[in-house]
Coordinates of C-alpha atoms and ligand atoms in Angstrom, one line a residue:
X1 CA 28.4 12.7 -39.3
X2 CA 27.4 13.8 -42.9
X3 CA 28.2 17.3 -43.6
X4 CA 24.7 18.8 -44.2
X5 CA 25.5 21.4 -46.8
X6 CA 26.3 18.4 -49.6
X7 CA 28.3 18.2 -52.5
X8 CA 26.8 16.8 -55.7
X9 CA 30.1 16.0 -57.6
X10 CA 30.8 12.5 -57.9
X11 CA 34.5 10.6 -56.9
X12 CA 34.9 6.6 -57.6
X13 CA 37.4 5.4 -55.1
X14 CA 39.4 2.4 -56.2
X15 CA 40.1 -0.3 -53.3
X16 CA 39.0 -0.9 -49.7
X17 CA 41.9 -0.8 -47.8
X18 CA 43.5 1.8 -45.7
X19 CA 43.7 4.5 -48.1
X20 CA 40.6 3.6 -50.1
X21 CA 38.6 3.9 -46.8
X22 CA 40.5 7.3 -45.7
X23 CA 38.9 8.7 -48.9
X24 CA 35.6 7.6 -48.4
X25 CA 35.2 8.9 -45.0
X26 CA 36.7 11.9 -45.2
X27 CA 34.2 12.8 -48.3
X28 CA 31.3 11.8 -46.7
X29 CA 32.3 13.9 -43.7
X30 CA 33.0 16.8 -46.1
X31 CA 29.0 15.9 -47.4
X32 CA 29.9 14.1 -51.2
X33 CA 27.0 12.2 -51.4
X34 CA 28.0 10.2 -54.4
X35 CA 30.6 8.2 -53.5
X36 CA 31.3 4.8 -54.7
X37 CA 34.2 2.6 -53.8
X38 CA 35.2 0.0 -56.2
X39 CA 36.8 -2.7 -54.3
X40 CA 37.7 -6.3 -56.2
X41 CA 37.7 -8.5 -53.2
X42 CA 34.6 -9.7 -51.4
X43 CA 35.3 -7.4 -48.2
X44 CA 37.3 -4.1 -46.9
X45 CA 40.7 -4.6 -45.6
X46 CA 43.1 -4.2 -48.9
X47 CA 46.2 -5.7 -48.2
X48 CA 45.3 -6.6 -44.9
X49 CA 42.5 -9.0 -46.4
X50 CA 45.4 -10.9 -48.8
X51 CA 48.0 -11.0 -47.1
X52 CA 46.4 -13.7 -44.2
X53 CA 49.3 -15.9 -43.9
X54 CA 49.8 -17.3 -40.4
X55 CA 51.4 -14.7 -37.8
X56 CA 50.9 -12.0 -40.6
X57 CA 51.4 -8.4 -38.5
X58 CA 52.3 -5.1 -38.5
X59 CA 56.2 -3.6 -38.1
X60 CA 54.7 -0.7 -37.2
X61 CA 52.8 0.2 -33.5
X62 CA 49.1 -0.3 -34.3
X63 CA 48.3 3.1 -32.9
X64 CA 50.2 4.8 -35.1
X65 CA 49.0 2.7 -38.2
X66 CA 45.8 3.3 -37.9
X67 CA 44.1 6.6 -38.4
X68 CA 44.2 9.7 -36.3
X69 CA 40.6 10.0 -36.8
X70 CA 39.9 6.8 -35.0
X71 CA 42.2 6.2 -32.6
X72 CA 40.3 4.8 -30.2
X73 CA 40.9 1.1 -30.6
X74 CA 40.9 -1.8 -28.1
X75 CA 44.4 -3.1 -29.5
X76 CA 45.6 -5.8 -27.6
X77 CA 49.3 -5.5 -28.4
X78 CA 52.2 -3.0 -29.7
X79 CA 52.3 -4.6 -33.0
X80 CA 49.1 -5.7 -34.5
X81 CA 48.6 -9.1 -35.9
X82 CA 46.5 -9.5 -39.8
X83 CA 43.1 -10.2 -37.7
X84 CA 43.5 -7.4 -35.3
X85 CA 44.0 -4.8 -38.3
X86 CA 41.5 -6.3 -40.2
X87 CA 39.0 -6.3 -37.6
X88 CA 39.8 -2.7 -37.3
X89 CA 39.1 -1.2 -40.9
X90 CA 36.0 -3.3 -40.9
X91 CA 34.8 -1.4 -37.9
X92 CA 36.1 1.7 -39.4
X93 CA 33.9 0.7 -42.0
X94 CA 30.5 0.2 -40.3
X95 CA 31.4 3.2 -37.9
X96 CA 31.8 5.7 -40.6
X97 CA 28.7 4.4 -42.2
X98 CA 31.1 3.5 -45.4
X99 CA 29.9 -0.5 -46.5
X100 CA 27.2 1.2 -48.3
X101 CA 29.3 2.7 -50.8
X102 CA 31.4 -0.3 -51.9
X103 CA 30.7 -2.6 -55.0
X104 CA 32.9 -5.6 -53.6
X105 CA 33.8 -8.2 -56.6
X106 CA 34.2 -5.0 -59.0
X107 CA 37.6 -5.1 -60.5
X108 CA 38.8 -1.8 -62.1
X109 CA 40.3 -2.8 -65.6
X110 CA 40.0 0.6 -67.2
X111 CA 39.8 4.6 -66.7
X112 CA 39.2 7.0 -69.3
X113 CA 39.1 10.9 -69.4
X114 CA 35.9 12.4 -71.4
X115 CA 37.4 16.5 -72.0
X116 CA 33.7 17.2 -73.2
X117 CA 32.1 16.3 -69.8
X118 CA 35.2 16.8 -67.2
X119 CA 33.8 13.1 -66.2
X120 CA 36.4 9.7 -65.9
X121 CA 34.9 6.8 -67.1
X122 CA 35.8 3.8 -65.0
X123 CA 35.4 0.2 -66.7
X124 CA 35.0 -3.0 -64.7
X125 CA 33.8 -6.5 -64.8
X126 CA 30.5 -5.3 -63.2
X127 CA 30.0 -2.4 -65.5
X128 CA 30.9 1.0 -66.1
X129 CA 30.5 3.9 -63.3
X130 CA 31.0 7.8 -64.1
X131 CA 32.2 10.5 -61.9
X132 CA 33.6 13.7 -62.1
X133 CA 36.8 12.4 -59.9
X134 CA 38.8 9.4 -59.4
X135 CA 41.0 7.9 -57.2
X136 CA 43.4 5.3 -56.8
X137 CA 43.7 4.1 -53.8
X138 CA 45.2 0.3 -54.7
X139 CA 49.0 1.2 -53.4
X140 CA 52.2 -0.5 -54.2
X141 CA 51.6 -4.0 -53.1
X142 CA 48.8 -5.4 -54.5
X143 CA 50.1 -7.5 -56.7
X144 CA 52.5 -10.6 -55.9
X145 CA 55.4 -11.3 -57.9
X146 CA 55.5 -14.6 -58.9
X147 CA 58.8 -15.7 -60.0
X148 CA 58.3 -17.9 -63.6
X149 CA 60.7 -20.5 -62.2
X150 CA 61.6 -23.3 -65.0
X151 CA 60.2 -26.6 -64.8
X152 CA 57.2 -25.0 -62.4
X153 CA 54.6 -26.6 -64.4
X154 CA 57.0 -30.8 -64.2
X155 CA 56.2 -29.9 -60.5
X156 CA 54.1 -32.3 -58.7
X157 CA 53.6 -30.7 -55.2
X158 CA 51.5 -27.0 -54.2
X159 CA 53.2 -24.1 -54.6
X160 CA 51.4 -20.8 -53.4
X161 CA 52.9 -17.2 -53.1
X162 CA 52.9 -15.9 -49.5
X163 CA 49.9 -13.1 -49.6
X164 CA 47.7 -15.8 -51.0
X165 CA 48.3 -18.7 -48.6
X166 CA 47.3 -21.7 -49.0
X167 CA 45.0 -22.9 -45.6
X168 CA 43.9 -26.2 -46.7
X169 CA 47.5 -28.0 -47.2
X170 CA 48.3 -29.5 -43.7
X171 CA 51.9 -28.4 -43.4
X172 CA 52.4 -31.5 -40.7
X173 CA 55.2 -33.9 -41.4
X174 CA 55.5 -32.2 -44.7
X175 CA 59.1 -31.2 -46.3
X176 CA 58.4 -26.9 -47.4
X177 CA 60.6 -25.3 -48.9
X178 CA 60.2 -21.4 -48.7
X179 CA 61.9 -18.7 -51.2
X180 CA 62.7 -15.4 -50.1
X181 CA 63.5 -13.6 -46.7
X182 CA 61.7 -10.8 -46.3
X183 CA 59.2 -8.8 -43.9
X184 CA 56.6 -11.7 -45.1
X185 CA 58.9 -14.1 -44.6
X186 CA 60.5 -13.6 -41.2
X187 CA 56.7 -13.3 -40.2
X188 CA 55.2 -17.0 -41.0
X189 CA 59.0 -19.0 -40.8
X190 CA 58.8 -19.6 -37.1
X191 CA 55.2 -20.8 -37.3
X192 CA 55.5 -23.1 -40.5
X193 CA 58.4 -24.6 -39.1
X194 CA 57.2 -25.5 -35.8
X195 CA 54.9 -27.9 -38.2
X196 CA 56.9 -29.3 -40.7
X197 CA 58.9 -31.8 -40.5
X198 CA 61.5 -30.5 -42.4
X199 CA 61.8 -26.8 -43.8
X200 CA 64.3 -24.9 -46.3
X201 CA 65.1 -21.6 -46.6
X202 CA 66.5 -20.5 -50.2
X203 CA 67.6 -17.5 -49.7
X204 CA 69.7 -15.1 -52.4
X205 CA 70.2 -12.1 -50.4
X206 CA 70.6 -12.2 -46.6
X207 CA 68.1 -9.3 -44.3
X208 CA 69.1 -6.9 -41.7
X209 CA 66.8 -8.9 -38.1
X210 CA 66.5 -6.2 -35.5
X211 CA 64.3 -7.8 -32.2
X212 CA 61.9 -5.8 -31.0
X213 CA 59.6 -5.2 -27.6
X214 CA 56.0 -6.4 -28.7
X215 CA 54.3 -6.6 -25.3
X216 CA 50.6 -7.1 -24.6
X217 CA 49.1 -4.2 -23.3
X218 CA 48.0 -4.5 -19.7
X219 CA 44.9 -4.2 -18.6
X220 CA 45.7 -0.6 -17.0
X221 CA 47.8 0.4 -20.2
X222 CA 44.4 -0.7 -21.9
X223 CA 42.0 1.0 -19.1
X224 CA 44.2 4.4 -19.5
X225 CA 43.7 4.1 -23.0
X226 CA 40.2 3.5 -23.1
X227 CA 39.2 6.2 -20.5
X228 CA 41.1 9.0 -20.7
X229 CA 39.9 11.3 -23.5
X230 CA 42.5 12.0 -25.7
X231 CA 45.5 9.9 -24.2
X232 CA 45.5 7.4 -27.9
X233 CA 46.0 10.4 -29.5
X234 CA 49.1 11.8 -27.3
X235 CA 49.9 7.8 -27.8
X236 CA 50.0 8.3 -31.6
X237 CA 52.3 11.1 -31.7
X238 CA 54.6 10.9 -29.3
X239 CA 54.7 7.6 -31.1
X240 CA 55.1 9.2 -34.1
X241 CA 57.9 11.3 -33.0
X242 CA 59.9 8.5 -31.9
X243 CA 60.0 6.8 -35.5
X244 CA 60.2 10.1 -37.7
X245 CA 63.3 11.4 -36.4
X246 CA 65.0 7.5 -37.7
X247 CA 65.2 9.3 -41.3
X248 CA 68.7 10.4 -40.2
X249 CA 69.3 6.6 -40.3
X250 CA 68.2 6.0 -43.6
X251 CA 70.6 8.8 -45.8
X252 CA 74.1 7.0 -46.5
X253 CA 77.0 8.3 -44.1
X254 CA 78.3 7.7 -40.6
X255 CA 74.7 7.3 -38.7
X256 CA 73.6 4.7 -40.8
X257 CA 77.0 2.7 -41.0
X258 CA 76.9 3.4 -36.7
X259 CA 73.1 1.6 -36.9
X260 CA 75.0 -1.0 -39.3
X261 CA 77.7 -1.7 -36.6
X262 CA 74.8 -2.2 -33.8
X263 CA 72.9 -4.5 -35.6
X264 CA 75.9 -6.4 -36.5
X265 CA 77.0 -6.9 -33.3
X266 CA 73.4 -8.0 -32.1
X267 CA 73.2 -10.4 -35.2
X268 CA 76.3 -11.7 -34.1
X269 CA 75.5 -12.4 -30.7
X270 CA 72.9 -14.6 -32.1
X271 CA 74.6 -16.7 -35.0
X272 CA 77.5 -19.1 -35.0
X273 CA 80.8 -17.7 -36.3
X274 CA 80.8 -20.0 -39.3
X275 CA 77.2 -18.4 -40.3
X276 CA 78.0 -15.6 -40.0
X277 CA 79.6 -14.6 -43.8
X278 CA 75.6 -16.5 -45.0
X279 CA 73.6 -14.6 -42.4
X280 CA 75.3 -11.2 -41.9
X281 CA 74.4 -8.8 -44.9
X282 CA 77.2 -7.3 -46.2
X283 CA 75.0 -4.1 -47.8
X284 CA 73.7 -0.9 -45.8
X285 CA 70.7 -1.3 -43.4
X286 CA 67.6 0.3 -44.7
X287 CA 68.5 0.0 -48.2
X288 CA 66.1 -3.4 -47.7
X289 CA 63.5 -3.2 -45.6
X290 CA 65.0 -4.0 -42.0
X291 CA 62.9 -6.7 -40.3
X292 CA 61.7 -6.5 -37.0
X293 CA 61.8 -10.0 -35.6
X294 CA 62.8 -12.0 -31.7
X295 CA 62.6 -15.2 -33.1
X296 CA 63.4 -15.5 -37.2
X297 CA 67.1 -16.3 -36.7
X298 CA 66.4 -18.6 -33.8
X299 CA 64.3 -20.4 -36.1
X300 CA 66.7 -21.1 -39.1
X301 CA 69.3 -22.2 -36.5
X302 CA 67.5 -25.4 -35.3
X303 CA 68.2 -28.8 -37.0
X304 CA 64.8 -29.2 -38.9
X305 CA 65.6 -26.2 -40.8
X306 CA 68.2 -25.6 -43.7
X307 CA 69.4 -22.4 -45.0
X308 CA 70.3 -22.6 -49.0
X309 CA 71.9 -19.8 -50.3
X310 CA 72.5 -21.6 -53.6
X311 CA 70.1 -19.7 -56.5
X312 CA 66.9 -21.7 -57.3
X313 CA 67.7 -23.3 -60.5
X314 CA 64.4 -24.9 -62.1
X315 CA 61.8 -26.7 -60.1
X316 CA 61.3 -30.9 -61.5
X317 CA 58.3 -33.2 -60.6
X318 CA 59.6 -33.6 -57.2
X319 CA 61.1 -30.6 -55.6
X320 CA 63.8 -27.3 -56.1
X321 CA 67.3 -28.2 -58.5
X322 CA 70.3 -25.1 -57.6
X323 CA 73.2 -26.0 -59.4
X324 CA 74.5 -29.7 -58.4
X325 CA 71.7 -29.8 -55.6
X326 CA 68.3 -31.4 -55.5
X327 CA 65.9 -30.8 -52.8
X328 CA 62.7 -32.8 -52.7
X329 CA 59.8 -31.1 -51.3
X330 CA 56.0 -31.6 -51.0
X331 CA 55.1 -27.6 -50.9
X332 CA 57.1 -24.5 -52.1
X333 CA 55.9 -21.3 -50.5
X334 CA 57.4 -18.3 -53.1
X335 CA 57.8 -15.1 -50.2
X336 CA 58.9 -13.4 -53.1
X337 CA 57.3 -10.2 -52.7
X338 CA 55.3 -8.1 -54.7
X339 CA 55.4 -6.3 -58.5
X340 CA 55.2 -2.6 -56.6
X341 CA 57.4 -0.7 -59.4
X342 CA 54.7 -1.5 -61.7
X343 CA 52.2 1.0 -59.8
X344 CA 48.5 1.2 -60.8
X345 CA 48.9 -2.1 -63.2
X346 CA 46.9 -3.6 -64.9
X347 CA 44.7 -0.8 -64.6
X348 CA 44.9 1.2 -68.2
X349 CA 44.2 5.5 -67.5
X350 CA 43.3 7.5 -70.6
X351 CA 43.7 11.1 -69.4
X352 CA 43.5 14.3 -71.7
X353 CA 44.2 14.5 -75.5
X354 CA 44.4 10.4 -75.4
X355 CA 47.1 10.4 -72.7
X356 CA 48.1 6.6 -71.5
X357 CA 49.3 6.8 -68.4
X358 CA 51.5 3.7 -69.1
X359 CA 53.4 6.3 -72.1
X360 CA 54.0 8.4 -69.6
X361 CA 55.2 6.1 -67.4
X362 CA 57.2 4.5 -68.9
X363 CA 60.6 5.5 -67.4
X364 CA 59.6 5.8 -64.2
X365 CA 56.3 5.8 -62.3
X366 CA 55.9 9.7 -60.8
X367 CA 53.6 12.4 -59.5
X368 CA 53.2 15.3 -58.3
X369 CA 53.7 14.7 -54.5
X370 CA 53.0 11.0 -55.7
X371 CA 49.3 12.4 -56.2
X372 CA 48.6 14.2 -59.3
X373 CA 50.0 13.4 -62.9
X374 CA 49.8 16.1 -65.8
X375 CA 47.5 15.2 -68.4
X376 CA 45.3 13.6 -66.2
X377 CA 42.8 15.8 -64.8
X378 CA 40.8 15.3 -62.0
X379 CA 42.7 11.8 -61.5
X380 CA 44.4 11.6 -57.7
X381 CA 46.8 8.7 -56.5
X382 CA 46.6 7.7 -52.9
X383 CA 50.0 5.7 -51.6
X384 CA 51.0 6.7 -55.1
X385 CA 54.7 6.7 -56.5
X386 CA 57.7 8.3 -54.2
X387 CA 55.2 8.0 -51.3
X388 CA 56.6 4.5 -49.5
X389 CA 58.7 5.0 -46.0
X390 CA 61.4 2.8 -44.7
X391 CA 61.0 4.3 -41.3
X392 CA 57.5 5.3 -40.3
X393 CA 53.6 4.9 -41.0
X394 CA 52.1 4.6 -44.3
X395 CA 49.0 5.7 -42.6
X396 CA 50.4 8.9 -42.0
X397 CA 51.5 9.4 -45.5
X398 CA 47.8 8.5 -46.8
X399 CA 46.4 10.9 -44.3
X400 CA 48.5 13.8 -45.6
X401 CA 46.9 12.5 -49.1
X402 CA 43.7 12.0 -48.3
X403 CA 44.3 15.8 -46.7
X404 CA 45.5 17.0 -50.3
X405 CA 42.6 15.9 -52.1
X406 CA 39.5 16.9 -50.2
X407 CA 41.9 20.3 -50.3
X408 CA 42.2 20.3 -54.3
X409 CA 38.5 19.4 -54.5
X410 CA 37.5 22.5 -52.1
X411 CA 40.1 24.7 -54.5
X412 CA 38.2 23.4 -57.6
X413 CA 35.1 24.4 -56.4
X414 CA 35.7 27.4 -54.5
X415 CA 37.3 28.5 -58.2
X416 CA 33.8 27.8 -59.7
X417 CA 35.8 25.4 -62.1
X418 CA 34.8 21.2 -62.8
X419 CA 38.5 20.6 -63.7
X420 CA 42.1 20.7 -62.2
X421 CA 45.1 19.6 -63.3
X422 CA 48.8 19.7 -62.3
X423 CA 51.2 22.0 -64.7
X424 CA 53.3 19.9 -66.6
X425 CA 56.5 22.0 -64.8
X426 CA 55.5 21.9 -61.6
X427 CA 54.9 18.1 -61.7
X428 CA 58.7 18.2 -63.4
X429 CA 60.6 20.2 -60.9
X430 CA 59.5 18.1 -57.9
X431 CA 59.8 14.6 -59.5
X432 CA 63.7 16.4 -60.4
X433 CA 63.9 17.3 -56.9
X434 CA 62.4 13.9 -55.2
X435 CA 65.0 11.5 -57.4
X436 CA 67.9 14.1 -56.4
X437 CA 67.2 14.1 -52.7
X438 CA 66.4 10.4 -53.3
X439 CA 70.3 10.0 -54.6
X440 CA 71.7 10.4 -51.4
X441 CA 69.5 8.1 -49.2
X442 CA 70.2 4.9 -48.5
X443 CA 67.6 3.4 -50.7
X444 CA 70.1 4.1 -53.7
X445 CA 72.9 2.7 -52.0
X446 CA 74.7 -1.1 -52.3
X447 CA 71.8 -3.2 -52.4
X448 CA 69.1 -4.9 -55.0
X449 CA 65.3 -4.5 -53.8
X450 CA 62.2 -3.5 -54.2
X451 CA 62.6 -0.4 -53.9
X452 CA 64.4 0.2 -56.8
X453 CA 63.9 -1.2 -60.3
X454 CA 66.2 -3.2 -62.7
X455 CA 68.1 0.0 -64.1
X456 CA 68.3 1.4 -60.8
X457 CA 65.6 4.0 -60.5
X458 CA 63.9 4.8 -57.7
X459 CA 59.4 5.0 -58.0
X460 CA 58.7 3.7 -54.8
X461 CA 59.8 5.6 -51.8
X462 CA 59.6 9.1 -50.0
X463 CA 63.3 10.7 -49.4
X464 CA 62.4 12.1 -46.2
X465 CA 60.3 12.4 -42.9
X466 CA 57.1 11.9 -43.2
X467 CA 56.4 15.5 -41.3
X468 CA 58.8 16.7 -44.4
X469 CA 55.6 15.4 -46.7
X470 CA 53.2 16.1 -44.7
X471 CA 54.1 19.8 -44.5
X472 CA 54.4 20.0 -48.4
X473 CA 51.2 18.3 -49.4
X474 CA 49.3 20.7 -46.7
X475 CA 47.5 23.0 -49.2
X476 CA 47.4 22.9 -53.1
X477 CA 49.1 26.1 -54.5
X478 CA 46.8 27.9 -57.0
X479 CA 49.5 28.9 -59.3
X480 CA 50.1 24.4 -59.6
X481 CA 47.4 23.6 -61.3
X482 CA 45.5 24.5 -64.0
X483 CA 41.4 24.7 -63.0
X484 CA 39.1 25.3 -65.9
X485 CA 35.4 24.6 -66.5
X486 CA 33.5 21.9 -69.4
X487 CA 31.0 22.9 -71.3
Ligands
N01_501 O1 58.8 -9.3 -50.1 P1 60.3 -8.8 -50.3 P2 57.9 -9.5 -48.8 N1 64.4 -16.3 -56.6 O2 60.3 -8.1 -51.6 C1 63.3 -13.0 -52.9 C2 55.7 -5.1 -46.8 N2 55.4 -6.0 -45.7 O3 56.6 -10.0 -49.2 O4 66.4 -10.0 -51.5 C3 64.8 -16.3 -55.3 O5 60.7 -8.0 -49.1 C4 64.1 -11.8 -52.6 O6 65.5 -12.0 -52.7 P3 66.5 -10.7 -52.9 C5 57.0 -4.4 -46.6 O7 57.0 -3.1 -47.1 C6 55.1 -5.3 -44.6 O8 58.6 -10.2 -47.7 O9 65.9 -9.9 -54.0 N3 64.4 -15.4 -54.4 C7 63.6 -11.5 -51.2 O10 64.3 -12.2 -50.2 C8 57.9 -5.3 -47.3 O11 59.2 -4.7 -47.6 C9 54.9 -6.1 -43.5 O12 67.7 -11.3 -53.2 C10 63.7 -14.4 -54.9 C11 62.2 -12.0 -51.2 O13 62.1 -12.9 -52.3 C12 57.1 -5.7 -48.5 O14 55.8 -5.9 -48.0 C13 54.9 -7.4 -43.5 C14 63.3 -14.3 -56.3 C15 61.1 -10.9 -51.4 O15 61.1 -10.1 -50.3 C16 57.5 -7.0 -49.2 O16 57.8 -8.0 -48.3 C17 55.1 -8.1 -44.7 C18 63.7 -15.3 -57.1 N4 63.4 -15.3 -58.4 C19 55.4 -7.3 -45.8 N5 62.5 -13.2 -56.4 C20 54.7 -5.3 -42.2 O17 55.0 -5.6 -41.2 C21 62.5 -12.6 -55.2 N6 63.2 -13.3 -54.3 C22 54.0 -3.9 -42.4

């Protein structure tokens, strides 16, 4: 598997997940020897590792989010649960010979730039590591946000954030209260309820439910899959296909109010008339995340569970106050998402000439094709800002990274230089360009999320297909970057 001819330079990989793992096995193919992967948790998986809460999955068909290297794959469904993913980059791990390379329990606190050796400098709680690249590959949601509700410390019951559930509280004959409706939420609803005795929803904005077909695979399906060289991979992109050309859905105009009016009338079909005005969204599909879900709004509709649409006030010792209301509950689950407009946080990068990537951030996270940052030489962002999708596979996106880098690292040596560095106008002209096209899509329209942040910008997602990316970030341009050599 290891490319025999060998590269000596050395690249830190930060994180273990799905991007952090690409990296590492595509260098190691390519023949980097050095390669270390610093990953805080005690395993591989990322996000998939955190975010364990029960009936965790994918909204996106496993074969397509996984990697078009290793599509080969027993799954046992459409949609992959948690467990079934993470079972799969940890045998992406072993296969490609990767475990070796991580320091698990190594958090990444620091990065700095050293112009007189070309090297980065990463600090963490285990030491420091030096290399001549480095990568982030930590993503957008790695880090829940936890809302600092008043009174939360009067509280006398558990309250845990959805992608750090808590397994030992026995949910059984227990009042919950969860807050938030998102993709995490509509996930684990149906299954905490079915064990509580009472549950309540709070719930400030209403979501866009679409069902969806998530069949076992039959044994045949499986067979076919299994036996016949190279039918996964025909699987994947005629998979692909199907969810790339949904883009059209997500710019604002007649297709997406058309996908509006379907989803309404399938909503419908499943509320009561008088729920309709609570449960309904009133804003653009897309413009949140739309959930895929066959049994979320059945859920909310039966007697043990309330729906509050009243704002969460303050917590007191024994459960949630919104305006005149008091709820008593024994656990409050925040679903309240994640802090993914702060990208890269808490992590501080020094590039060139004293450069904090936080000053230059400071408006707006952005990147060259969400990759490369002026002033920061030999530093690469995997699932980096402007790089997210509403409508296809993030694995895709990372591969088209991943694809980019090893590319930039072949152009810096086959240059004879150590460093490279995106021009300062090329890095302006497409970040003017991404937040113009990004104007028109549907993720600036009539709607508060997480896509956007308080003042209305948009550092999270990609404006287009992902074959639109992929077919910009297939080869470096040599008149993009500046390459030069240390010492
Ligand atoms: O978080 P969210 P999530 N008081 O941000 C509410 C990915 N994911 O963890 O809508 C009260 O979607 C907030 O309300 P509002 C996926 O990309 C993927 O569910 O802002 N409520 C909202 O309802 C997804 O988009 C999968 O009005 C507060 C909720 O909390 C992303 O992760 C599965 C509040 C947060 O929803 C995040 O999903 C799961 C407050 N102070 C997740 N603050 C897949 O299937 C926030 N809220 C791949």
């Amino acid at each position: 598997m290891l490319n025999a001819s060998g590269d000596k330079r050395r690249v830190i990989i930060i994180g273990a997940g799905f991007s952090g793992l690409c990296m590492a096995i595509r260098l190691r193919q390519a023949g980097f020897h050095s390669v270390v992967v610093l990953e805080s948790a005690d395993d591989v998986g990322g996000t998939w590792l955190k975010n364990n809460y029960p009936n965790a999955g994918c909204d996106v068909p496993s074969y397509l989010y996984s990697f078009s290297f290793a599509t080969r794959y027993p799954w046992s469904q459409r949609y992959a649960r948690q467990p079934e993913i993470l079972a799969y980059l940890r045998d992406c791990a072993e296969r490609f010979g990767i475990r070796e390379n991580i320091h698990f329990q190594t958090s990444v606190q620091a990065g700095a730039f050293n112009e007189a050796t070309g090297c980065w400098t990463v600090t963490t709680n285990n030491g420091t590591f030096e290399a001549e690249f480095l990568v982030s590959a930590v993503g957008q949601l790695n880090r829940p946000h936890q809302p600092s509700f008043e009174g939360v410390d009067k509280y006398e019951g558990k309250v845990w954030h959805s992608a750090r559930w808590n397994h030992d509280f026995e949910l059984e004959g227990k009042r919950v209260a969860v807050i938030g409706n998102g993709a995490s939420t509509i996930q684990f609803l149906p299954s905490l309820a079915d064990k509580a005795e009472h549950t309540t929803l709070f719930q400030r904005t209403p979501s866009w439910i679409q069902p969806f077909r998530n069949d076992p695979y039959s044994s045949f399906a499986k067979a076919a899959l299994r036996f016949i060289p190279g039918l996964p991979s025909v699987y994947r992109w005629w998979t692909f296909a199907r969810h790339d050309w949904r883009i059209i859905a997500f710019r604002q105009g007649t297709i997406n109010r058309e996908y509006g009016r379907r989803l309404k009338r399938q909503m419908r079909k499943l509320i009561p008339e008088d729920q309709w005005e609570q449960l309904i969204p009133g804003y653009s599909p897309g413009c949140k995340r739309i959930l895929l879900s066959n049994d979320f709004l059945q859920t909310i509709m039966r007697p043990d569970v309330s729906v509050v649409s009243d704002r969460v006030e303050r917590l007191d010792a024994t459960g949630i106050v919104t305006g005149e209301n008091h709820y008593p509950v024994d656990a409050i689950v925040c679903a309240t998402g994640f802090r993914a407009n702060e990208l890269l946080s808490p992590i501080e990068f020094e590039g060139r000439d004293g450069l904090r990537l936080d000053d230059v951030w400071s408006g707006r996270p952005h990147a060259f094709r969400g990759i490369a940052v002026h002033g920061f030489p030999n530093l690469f962002l995997l699932y980096g800002p402007n790089t997210n999708l509403g409508h296809n596979s993030i694995v895709f996106m990372i591969e088209s990274q991943v694809n980019y880098v090893m590319r930039c690292l072949k152009l810096a040596s086959r240059q004879g230089h150590d460093c490279i560095e995106v021009h300062e106008d090329t890095m302006k002209r497409d970040d003017e360009e991404v937040q113009e096209r990004l104007e028109a899509s549907i993720w600036a329209g009539d709607c508060a999320s997480w896509y956007k942040t308080a003042d209305g910008k948009l550092p999270n997602n990609w404006w287009g297909s992902a074959i639109g990316y992929w077919l910009r970030t297939r080869k470096p341009k040599l008149n993009e970057f500046r390459l030069w050599s240390v010492g």
